[in-house]
Short mmCIF file of C-alpha atoms in Angstrom, two decimals:
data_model
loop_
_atom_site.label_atom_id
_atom_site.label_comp_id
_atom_site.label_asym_id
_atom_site.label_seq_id
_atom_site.Cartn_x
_atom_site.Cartn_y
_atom_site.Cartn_z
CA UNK O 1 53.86 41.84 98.67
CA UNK O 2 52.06 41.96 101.74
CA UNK O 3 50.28 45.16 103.01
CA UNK O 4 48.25 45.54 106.23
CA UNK O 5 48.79 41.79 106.76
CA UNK O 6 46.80 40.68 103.85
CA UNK O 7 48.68 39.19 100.50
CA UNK O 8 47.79 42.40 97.65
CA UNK O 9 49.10 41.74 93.73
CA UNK O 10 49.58 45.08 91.50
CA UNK O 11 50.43 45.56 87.72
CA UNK O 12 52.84 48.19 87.42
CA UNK O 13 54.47 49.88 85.29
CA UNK O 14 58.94 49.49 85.75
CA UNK O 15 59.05 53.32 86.60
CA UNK O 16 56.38 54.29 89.38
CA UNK O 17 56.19 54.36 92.61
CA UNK O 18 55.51 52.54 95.31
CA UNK O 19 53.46 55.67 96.60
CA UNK O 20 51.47 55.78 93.32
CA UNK O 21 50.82 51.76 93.36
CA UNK O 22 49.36 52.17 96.84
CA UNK O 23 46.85 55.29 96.50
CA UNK O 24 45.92 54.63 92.59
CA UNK O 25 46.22 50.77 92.45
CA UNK O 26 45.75 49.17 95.53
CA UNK O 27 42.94 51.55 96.92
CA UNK O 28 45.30 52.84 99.87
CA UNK O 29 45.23 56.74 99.53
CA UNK O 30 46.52 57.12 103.25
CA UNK O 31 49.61 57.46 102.41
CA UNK O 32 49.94 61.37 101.22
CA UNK O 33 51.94 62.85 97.98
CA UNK O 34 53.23 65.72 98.31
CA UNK O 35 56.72 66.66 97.49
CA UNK O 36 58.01 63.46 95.70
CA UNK O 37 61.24 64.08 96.38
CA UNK O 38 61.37 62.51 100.56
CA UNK O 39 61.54 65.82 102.05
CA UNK O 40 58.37 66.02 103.27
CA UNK O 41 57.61 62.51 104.77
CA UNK O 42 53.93 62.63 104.31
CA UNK O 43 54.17 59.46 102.30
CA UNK O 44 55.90 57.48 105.28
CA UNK O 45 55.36 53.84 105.57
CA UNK O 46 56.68 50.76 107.19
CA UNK O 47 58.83 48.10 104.91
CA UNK O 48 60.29 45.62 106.74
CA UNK O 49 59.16 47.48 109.67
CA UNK O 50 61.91 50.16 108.79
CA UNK O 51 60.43 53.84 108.39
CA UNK O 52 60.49 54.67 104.24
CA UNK O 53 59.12 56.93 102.44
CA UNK O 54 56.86 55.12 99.41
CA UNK O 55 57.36 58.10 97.35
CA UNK O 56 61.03 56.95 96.64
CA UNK O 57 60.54 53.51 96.66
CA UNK O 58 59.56 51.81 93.12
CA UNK O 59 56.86 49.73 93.66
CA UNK O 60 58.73 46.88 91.55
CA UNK O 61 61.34 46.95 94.43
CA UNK O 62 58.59 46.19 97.57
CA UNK O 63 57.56 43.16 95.58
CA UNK O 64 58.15 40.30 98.49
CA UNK O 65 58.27 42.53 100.81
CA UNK O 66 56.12 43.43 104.14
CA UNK O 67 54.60 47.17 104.19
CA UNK O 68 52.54 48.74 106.69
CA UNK O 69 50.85 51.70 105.74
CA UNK O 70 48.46 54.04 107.87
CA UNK O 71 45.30 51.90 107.27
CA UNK O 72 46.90 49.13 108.74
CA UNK O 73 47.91 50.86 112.25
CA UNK O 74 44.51 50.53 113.79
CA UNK O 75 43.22 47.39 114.95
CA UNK O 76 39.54 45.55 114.57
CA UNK O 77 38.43 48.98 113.49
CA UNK O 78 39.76 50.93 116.35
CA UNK O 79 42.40 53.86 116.39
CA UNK O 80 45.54 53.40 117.01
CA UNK O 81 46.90 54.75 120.64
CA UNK O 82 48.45 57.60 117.96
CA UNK O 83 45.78 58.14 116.42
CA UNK O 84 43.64 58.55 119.53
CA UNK O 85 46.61 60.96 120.51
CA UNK O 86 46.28 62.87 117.84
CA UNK O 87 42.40 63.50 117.94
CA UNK O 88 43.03 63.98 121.54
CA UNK O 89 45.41 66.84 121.17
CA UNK O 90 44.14 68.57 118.41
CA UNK O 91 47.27 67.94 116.46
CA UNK O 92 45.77 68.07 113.22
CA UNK O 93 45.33 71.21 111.13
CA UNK O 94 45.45 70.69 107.27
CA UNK O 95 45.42 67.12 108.11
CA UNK O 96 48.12 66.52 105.00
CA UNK O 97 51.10 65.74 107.25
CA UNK O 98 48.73 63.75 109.49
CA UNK O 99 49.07 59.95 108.03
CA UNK O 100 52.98 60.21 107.58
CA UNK O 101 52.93 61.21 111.20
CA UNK O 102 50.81 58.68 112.84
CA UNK O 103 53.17 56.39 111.63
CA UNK O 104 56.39 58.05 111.84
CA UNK O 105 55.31 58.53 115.73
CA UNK O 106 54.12 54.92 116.25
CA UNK O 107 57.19 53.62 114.64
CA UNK O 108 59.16 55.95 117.50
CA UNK O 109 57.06 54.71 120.07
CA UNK O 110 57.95 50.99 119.40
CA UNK O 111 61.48 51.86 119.63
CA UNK O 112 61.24 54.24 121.93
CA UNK O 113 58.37 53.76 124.75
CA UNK O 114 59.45 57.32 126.17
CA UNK O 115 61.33 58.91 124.11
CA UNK O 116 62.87 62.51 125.09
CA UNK O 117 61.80 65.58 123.22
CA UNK O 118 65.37 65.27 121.53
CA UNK O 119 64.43 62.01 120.37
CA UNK O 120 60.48 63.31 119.43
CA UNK O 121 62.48 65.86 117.63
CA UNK O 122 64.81 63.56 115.60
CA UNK O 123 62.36 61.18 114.72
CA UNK O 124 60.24 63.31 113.37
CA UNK O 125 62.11 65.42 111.89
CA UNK O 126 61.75 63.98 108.16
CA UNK O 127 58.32 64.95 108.68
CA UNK O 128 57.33 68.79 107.78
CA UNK O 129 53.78 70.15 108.47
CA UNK O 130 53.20 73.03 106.76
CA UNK O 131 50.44 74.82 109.26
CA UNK O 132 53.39 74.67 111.49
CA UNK O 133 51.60 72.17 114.27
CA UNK O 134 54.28 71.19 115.70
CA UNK O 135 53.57 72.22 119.23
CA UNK O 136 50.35 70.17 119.36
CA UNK O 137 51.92 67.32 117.66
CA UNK O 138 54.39 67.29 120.29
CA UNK O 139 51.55 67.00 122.98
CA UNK O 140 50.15 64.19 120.98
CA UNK O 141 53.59 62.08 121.54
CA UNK O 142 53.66 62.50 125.08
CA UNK O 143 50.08 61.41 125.05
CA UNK O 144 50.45 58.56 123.24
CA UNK O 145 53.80 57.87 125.16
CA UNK O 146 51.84 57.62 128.30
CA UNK O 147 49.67 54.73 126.80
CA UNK O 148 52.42 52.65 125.27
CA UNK V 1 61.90 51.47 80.95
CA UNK V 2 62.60 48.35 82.58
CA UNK V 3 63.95 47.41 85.84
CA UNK V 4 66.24 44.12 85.93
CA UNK V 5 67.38 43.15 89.57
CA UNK V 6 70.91 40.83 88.96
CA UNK V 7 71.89 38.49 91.82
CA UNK V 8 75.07 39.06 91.68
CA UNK V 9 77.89 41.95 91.06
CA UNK V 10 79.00 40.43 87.46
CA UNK V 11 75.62 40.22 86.34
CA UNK V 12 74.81 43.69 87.33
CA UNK V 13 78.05 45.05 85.55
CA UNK V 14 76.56 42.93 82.63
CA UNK V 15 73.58 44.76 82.60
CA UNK V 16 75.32 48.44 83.52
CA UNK V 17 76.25 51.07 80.48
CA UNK V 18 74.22 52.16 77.68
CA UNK V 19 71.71 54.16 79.60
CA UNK V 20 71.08 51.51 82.13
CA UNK V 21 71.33 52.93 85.53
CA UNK V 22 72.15 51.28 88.57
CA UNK V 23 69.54 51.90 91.51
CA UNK V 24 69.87 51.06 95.20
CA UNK V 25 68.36 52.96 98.15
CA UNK V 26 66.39 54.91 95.01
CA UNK V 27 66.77 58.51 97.69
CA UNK V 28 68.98 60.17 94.94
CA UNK V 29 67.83 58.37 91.75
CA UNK V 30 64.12 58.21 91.89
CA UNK V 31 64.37 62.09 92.10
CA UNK V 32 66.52 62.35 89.84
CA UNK V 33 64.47 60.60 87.36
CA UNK V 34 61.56 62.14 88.30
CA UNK V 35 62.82 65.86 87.57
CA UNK V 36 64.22 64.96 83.81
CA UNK V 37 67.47 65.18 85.50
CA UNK V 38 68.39 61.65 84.46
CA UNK V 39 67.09 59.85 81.88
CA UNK V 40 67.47 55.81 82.24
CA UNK V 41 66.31 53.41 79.51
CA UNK V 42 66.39 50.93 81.87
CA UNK V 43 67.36 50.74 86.07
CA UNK V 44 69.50 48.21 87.27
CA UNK V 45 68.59 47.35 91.12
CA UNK V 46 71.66 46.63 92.51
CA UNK V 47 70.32 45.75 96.50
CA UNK V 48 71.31 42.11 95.66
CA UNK V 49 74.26 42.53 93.62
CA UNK V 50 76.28 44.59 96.31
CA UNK V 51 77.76 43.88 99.76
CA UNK V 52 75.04 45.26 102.63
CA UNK V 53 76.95 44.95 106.72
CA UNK V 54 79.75 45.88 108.70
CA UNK V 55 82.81 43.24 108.79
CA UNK V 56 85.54 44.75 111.30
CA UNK V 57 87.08 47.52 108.75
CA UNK V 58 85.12 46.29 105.80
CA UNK V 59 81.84 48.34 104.98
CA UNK V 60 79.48 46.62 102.21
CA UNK V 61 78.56 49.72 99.26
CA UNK V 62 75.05 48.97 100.37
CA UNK V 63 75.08 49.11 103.78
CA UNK V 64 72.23 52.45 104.76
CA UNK V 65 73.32 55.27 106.61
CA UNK V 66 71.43 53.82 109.57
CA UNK V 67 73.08 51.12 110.10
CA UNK V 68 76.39 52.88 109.77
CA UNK V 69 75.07 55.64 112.66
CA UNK V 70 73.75 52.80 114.87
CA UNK V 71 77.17 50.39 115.01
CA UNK V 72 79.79 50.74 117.82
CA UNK V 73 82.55 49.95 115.73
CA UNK V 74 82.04 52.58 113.06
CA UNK V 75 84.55 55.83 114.05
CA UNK V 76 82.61 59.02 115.52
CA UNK V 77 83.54 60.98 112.40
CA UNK V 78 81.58 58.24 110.13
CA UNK V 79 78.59 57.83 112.45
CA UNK V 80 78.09 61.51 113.34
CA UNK V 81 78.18 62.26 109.27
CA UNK V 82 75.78 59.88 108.70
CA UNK V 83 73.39 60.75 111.00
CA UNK V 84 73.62 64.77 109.93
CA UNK V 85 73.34 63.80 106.71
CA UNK V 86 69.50 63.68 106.20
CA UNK V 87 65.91 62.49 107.72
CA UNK V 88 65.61 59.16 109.50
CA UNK V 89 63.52 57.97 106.55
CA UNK V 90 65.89 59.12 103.98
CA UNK V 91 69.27 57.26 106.34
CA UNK V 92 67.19 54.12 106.49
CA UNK V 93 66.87 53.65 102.60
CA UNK V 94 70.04 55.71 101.46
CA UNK V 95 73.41 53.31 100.70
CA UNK V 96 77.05 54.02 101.57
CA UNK V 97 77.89 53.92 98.30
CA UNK V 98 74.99 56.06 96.54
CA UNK V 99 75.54 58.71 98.89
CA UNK V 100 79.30 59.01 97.71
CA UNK V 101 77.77 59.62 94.30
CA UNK V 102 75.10 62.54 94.83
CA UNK V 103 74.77 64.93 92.83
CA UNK V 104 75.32 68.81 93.11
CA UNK V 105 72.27 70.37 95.01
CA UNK V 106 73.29 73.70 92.99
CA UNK V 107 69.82 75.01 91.88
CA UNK V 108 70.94 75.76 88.55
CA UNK V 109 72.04 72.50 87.78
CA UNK V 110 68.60 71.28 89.59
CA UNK V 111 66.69 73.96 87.40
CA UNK V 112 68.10 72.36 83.96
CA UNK V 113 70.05 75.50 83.38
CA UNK V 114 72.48 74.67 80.58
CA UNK V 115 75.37 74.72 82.98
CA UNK V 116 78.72 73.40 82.36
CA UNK V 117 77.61 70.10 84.20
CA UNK V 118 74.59 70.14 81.74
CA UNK V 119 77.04 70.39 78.73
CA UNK V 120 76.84 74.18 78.30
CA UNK V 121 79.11 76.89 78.15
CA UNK V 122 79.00 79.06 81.50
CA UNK V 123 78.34 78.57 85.06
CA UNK V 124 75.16 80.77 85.88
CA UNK V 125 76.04 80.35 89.22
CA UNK V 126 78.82 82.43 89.35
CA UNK V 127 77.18 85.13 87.98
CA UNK V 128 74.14 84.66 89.87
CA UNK V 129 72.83 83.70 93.49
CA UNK V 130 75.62 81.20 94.76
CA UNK V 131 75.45 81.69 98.45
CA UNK V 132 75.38 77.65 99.02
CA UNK V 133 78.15 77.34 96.33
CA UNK V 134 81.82 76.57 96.60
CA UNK V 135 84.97 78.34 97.60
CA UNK V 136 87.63 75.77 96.27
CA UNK V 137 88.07 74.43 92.91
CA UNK V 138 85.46 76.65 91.97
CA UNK V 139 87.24 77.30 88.52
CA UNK V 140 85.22 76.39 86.34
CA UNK V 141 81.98 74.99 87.95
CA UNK V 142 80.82 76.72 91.67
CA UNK V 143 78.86 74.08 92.70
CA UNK V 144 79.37 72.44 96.44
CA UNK V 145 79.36 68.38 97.17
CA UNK V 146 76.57 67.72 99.51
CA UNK V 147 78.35 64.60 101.06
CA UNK V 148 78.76 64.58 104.65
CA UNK V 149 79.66 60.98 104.56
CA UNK V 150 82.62 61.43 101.84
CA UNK V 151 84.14 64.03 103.95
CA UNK V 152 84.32 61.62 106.49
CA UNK V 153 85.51 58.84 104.61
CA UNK V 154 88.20 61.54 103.21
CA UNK V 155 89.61 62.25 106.92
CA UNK V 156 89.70 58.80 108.06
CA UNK V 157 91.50 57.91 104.79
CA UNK V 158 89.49 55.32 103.07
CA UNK V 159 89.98 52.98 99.89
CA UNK V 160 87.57 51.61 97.95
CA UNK V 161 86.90 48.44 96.19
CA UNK V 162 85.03 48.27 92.95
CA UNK V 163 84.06 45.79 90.49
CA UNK V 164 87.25 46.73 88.41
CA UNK V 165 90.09 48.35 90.87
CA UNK V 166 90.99 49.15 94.08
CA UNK V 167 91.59 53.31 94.91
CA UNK V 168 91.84 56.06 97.37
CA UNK V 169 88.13 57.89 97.93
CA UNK V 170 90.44 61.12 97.37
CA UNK V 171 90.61 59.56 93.26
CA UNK V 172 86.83 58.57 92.85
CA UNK V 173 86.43 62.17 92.45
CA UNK V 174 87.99 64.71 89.36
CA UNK V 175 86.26 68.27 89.11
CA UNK V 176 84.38 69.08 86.26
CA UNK V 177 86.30 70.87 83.41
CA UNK V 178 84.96 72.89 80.27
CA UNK V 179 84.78 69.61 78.37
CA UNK V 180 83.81 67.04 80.70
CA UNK V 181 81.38 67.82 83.58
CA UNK V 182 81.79 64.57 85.24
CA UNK V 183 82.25 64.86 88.82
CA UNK V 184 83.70 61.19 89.94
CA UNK V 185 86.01 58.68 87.38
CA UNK V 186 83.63 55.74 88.08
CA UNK V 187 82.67 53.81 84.60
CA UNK V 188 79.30 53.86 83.76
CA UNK V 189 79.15 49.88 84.43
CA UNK V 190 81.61 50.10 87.26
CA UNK V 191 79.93 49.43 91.17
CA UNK V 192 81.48 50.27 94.16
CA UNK V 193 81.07 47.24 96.29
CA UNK V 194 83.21 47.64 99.89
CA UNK V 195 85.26 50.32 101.85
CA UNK V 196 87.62 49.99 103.77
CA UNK V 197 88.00 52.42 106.56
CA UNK V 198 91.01 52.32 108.63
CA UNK V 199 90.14 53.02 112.61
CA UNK V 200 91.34 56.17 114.21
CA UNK V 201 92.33 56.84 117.36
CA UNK V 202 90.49 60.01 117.67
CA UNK V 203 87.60 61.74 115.12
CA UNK V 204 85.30 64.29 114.94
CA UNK V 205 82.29 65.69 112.49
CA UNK V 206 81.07 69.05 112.70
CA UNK V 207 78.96 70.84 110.39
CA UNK V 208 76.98 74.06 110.01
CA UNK V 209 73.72 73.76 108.33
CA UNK V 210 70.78 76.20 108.36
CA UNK V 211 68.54 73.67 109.98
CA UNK V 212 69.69 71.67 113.21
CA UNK V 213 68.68 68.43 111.72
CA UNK V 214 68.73 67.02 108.07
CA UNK V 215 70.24 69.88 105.93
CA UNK V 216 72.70 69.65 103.32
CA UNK V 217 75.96 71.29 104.56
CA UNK V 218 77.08 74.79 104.45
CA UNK V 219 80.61 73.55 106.04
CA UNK V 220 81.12 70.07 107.09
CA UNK V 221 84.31 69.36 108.77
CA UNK V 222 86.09 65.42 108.96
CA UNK V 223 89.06 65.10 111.18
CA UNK V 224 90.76 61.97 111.98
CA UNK V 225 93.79 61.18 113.85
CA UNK V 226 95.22 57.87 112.83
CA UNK V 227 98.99 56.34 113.17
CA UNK V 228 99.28 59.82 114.55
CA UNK V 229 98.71 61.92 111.39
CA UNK V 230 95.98 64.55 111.27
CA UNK V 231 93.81 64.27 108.01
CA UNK V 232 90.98 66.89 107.05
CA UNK V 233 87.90 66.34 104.90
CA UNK V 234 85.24 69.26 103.75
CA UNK V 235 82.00 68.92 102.61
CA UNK V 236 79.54 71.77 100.67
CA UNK V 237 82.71 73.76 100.04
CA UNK V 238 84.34 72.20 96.93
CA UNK V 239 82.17 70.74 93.23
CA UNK V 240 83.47 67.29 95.04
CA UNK V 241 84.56 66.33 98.43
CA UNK V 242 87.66 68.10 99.49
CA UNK V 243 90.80 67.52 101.46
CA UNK V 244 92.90 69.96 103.58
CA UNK V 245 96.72 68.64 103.94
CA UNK V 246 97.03 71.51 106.42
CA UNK V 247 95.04 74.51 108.27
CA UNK V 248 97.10 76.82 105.84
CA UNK V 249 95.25 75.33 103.03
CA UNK V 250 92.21 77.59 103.72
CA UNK V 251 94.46 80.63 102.33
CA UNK V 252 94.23 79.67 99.23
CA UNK V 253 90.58 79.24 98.94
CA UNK V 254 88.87 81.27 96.41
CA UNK V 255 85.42 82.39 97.59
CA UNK V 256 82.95 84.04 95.27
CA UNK V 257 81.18 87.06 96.70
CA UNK V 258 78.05 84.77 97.89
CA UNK V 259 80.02 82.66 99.34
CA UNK V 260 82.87 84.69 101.35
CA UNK V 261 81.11 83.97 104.55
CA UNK V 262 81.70 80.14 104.24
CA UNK V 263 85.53 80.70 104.74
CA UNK V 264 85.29 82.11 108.73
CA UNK V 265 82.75 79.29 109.19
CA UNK V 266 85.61 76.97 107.80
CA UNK V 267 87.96 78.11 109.64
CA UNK V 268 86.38 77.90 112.99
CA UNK V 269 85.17 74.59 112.25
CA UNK V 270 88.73 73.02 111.33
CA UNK V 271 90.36 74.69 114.35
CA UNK V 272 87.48 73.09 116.62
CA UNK V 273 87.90 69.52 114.92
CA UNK V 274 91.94 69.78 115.39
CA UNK V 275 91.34 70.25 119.49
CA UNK V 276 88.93 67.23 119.69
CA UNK V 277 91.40 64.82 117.45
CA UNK V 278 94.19 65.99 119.45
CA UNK V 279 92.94 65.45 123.10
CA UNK V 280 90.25 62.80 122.03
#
C-alpha cells in the first residue's frame, strides 16, 4: 500500500486492523484508538481519498490501496492550513480527537471550500471530542475555510 | 483466522459456511468480531465478489450508503435513510447489503447475556431496561432492527437477488423464536448481490433519534407511493424491519412498559409520511 505518498510493506496478522498496522507497525501513531468500534472517529484516515475510519478497516483489506493519514497532511514540514487553524483557535483540549479532526476537516474543506455550519456540522459529526470543544473547533473551520 | 478475498460471487459462495464469514464494508463485522460477538475461523472479503453501482433500478449489494445518498436517481425515502443512518465515515465504508443484515443494538444481546438470540432461555430485556426495544413482534425476543435503510427498501417494495433465489425484502427476514434466534432466512453461504427498487412517485423518511445526526432509530418511518398504492416500512420498532399494510395496524402493537412512548411517536410519524406521499 501506499501511505503519505511513499510505498510502506507490513506483516500482519489476517485479523487486525488497519489502525493497529499503522501506530504499532508502520511507526504512524497519529492516527488515535479509542473506541474501536467507529463511533468516535479519532482514528479517521483517507483511503482512496474517501474519509474511513482505520479502526474498522483490516489492514489485509488496504493492501493496494492509497491512505493518507495525519502525518501526511502537512507539507515539506509545514502545517497544514488545518492544522494552523487549529493552533490558531485554540481548538485543542485533550488533544485525543485532534488528528481524526484535522483530517476529517481537511477532507470537508476539499469538498467543500465554504462549507455552511450545517455542512461543518454533518461532516464532522462522526467525530466526538470528549472535552466538549466543539465551539472552538468550529472557529478553527471557518479559519481554515478562509485560507482554502 | 484467515482472510481469502474471491474474485468472483461463485468462488466466494465456495468459500462461505463452516464458520467462514463473509466481510465487506467491515462497519458491522469488525465489531462484531472484536466484542466475542462473532467468532469467524476464517473472513471471506466479498468487495470483489459482489455488484458495487447504481444501474437505473438495479442497486449492486455493495454499493456504500454514500453513494446511495449522493445519486439523483435513488428515491427520497432511500437517500434520506441512508444518510440518517450513521457518520459520514461509517456511510462511506458501510454496503447496501451489510446494512440489511445488522444486528440487534439491544444491550443485552451486545453484553453476551444468554438471551434467546444467544441460545438461552429468556429475554432479559423484557424484564429489564428496554426503553430502545420493540413494540411489535416482541413475543418472544424485544429487541428493535436498527435498519433505516430496510425500512426504506420495505416501503418502496423491493426484491432481492441472491446467489441462490430471487425474494421480497419483506421474506429475508423471520423473527426469532424459542428455538431458532435467527433473525433473516439467508444461508450461511448465500450473498445478496443486487436490489431492485421499483421508483415511486412520491416518498418520504422520517425518523426520531435522540441525536440529530447518526443515531440508531427510536422510530423510523418509510412511505412510498408507487402505481398508486401506499406502502409503510418501520425501523427500531420490530426484532426485524417491519411493515404496516395500514395506519390501523399500530392498534395492535404490543408495547412493553419501556417502550409505550414509542407508539405516539409512531403514530405521528406515519400520519406525517402519509401527507408528504400523498401531495408529493
Amino acid at each position: 500500500m501506499t501511505i503519505n505518498g511513499v510505498p510502506r510493506e507490513a506483516d500482519v496478522w489476517p485479523g487486525e486492523s488497519l489502525l493497529f498496522a499503522l501506530r504499532e507497525r508502520l511507526g504512524l501513531p497519529g492516527s488515535k484508538n479509542a473506541c474501536e468500534q467507529g463511533e468516535c472517529g479519532s482514528c479517521s484516515i483517507l483511503m482512496d481519498g474517501t474519509l474511513v475510519c482505520a479502526c474498522l478497516v483490516l489492514a489485509a483489506q488496504a493492501d493496494g490501496h492509497d491512505l493518507v493519514t495525519v502525518e501526511g497532511l502537512g507539507e515539506n514540514g509545514s502545517l497544514h492550513p488545518v492544522q494552523e487553524a487549529f493552533v490558531e483557535a485554540g481548538a485543542v483540549q485533550c488533544g485525543f480527537c485532534t488528528p481524526g479532526l484535522v483530517v476529517a476537516v481537511a477532507d470537508l474543506l476539499r469538498r467543500d471550500p465554504t462549507p455552511s455550519d450545517d455542512a461543518i456540522r454533518e461532516a464532522l459529526s462522526g467525530n466526538l471530542c470528549r472535552c466538549t470543544g466543539y465551539a472552538k473547533i468550529f472557529d478553527a473551520v471557518r479559519i481554515a475555510a478562509t485560507r482554502a | 483466522m484467515e482472510l481469502r478475498q474471491p474474485s468472483s460471487a461463485e468462488e466466494a459462495v465456495g468459500l462461505l459456511g463452516n464458520g467462514h464469514v463473509a466481510l465487506a464494508g467491515g462497519t458491522e463485522i469488525v465489531p462484531l468480531l472484536r466484542d466475542g460477538l462473532l467468532r469467524a475461523d476464517a473472513l471471506i472479503d466479498i468487495r470483489r465478489a459482489v455488484p458495487r453501482g447504481i444501474h437505473g433500478t438495479t442497486i449492486g449489494a455493495g454499493t456504500t450508503l454514500a453513494e446511495l445518498e449522493v445519486d439523483p436517481g435513488i428515491p427520497v425515502v432511500l437517500r434520506e435513510a441512508c444518510r440518517l443512518a450513521a457518520s459520514p465515515q461509517l456511510r462511506a465504508m458501510g454496503s447496501i447489503g451489510g446494512n440489511l443484515l445488522q444486528a440487534t443494538r439491544c444491550w443485552y444481546w451486545r453484553l453476551d447475556f444468554p438471551c434467546y438470540l444467544h441460545g438461552g432461555d429468556r429475554c432479559h430485556a423484557k424484564d429489564g431496561r428496554h426503553d430502545e426495544h420493540a413494540i411489535f413482534g416482541n413475543d418472544v425476543c424485544a429487541s428493535a432492527h436498527p435498519s433505516d435503510v430496510a425500512a426504506a427498501l420495505l416501503a418502496l417494495g423491493t426484491m432481492l437477488r441472491t446467489t441462490a433465489r430471487e425474494l421480497p425484502l419483506a421474506e429475508l427476514y423471520r423473527l426469532p423464536t424459542t428455538d431458532d434466534p435467527q433473525t433473516t432466512t439467508l444461508a450461511d453461504d448465500e450473498l445478496i448481490l443486487e436490489l431492485e427498487v421499483p421508483i415511486p412517485e412520491a416518498s418520504v423518511y422520517l425518523k426520531a433519534m435522540d441525536r440529530q445526526r447518526w443515531s440508531f432509530p427510536i422510530v423510523g418511518v418509510a412511505a412510498a407511493r408507487t402505481a398508486g398504492e401506499v406502502r409503510l416500512g418501520l425501523a427500531g420498532v420490530a426484532p426485524v424491519p417491519w411493515t404496516l399494510t395500514s395506519v390501523d395496524d399500530l392498534d395492535r402493537a404490543t408495547p412493553l412498559p419501556g417502550t409505550a412512548y414509542k407508539l405516539p411517536i409512531a403514530r405521528a410519524l406515519v400520519a406525517r409520511a402519509l401527507r408528504a406521499v400523498a401531495t408529493g
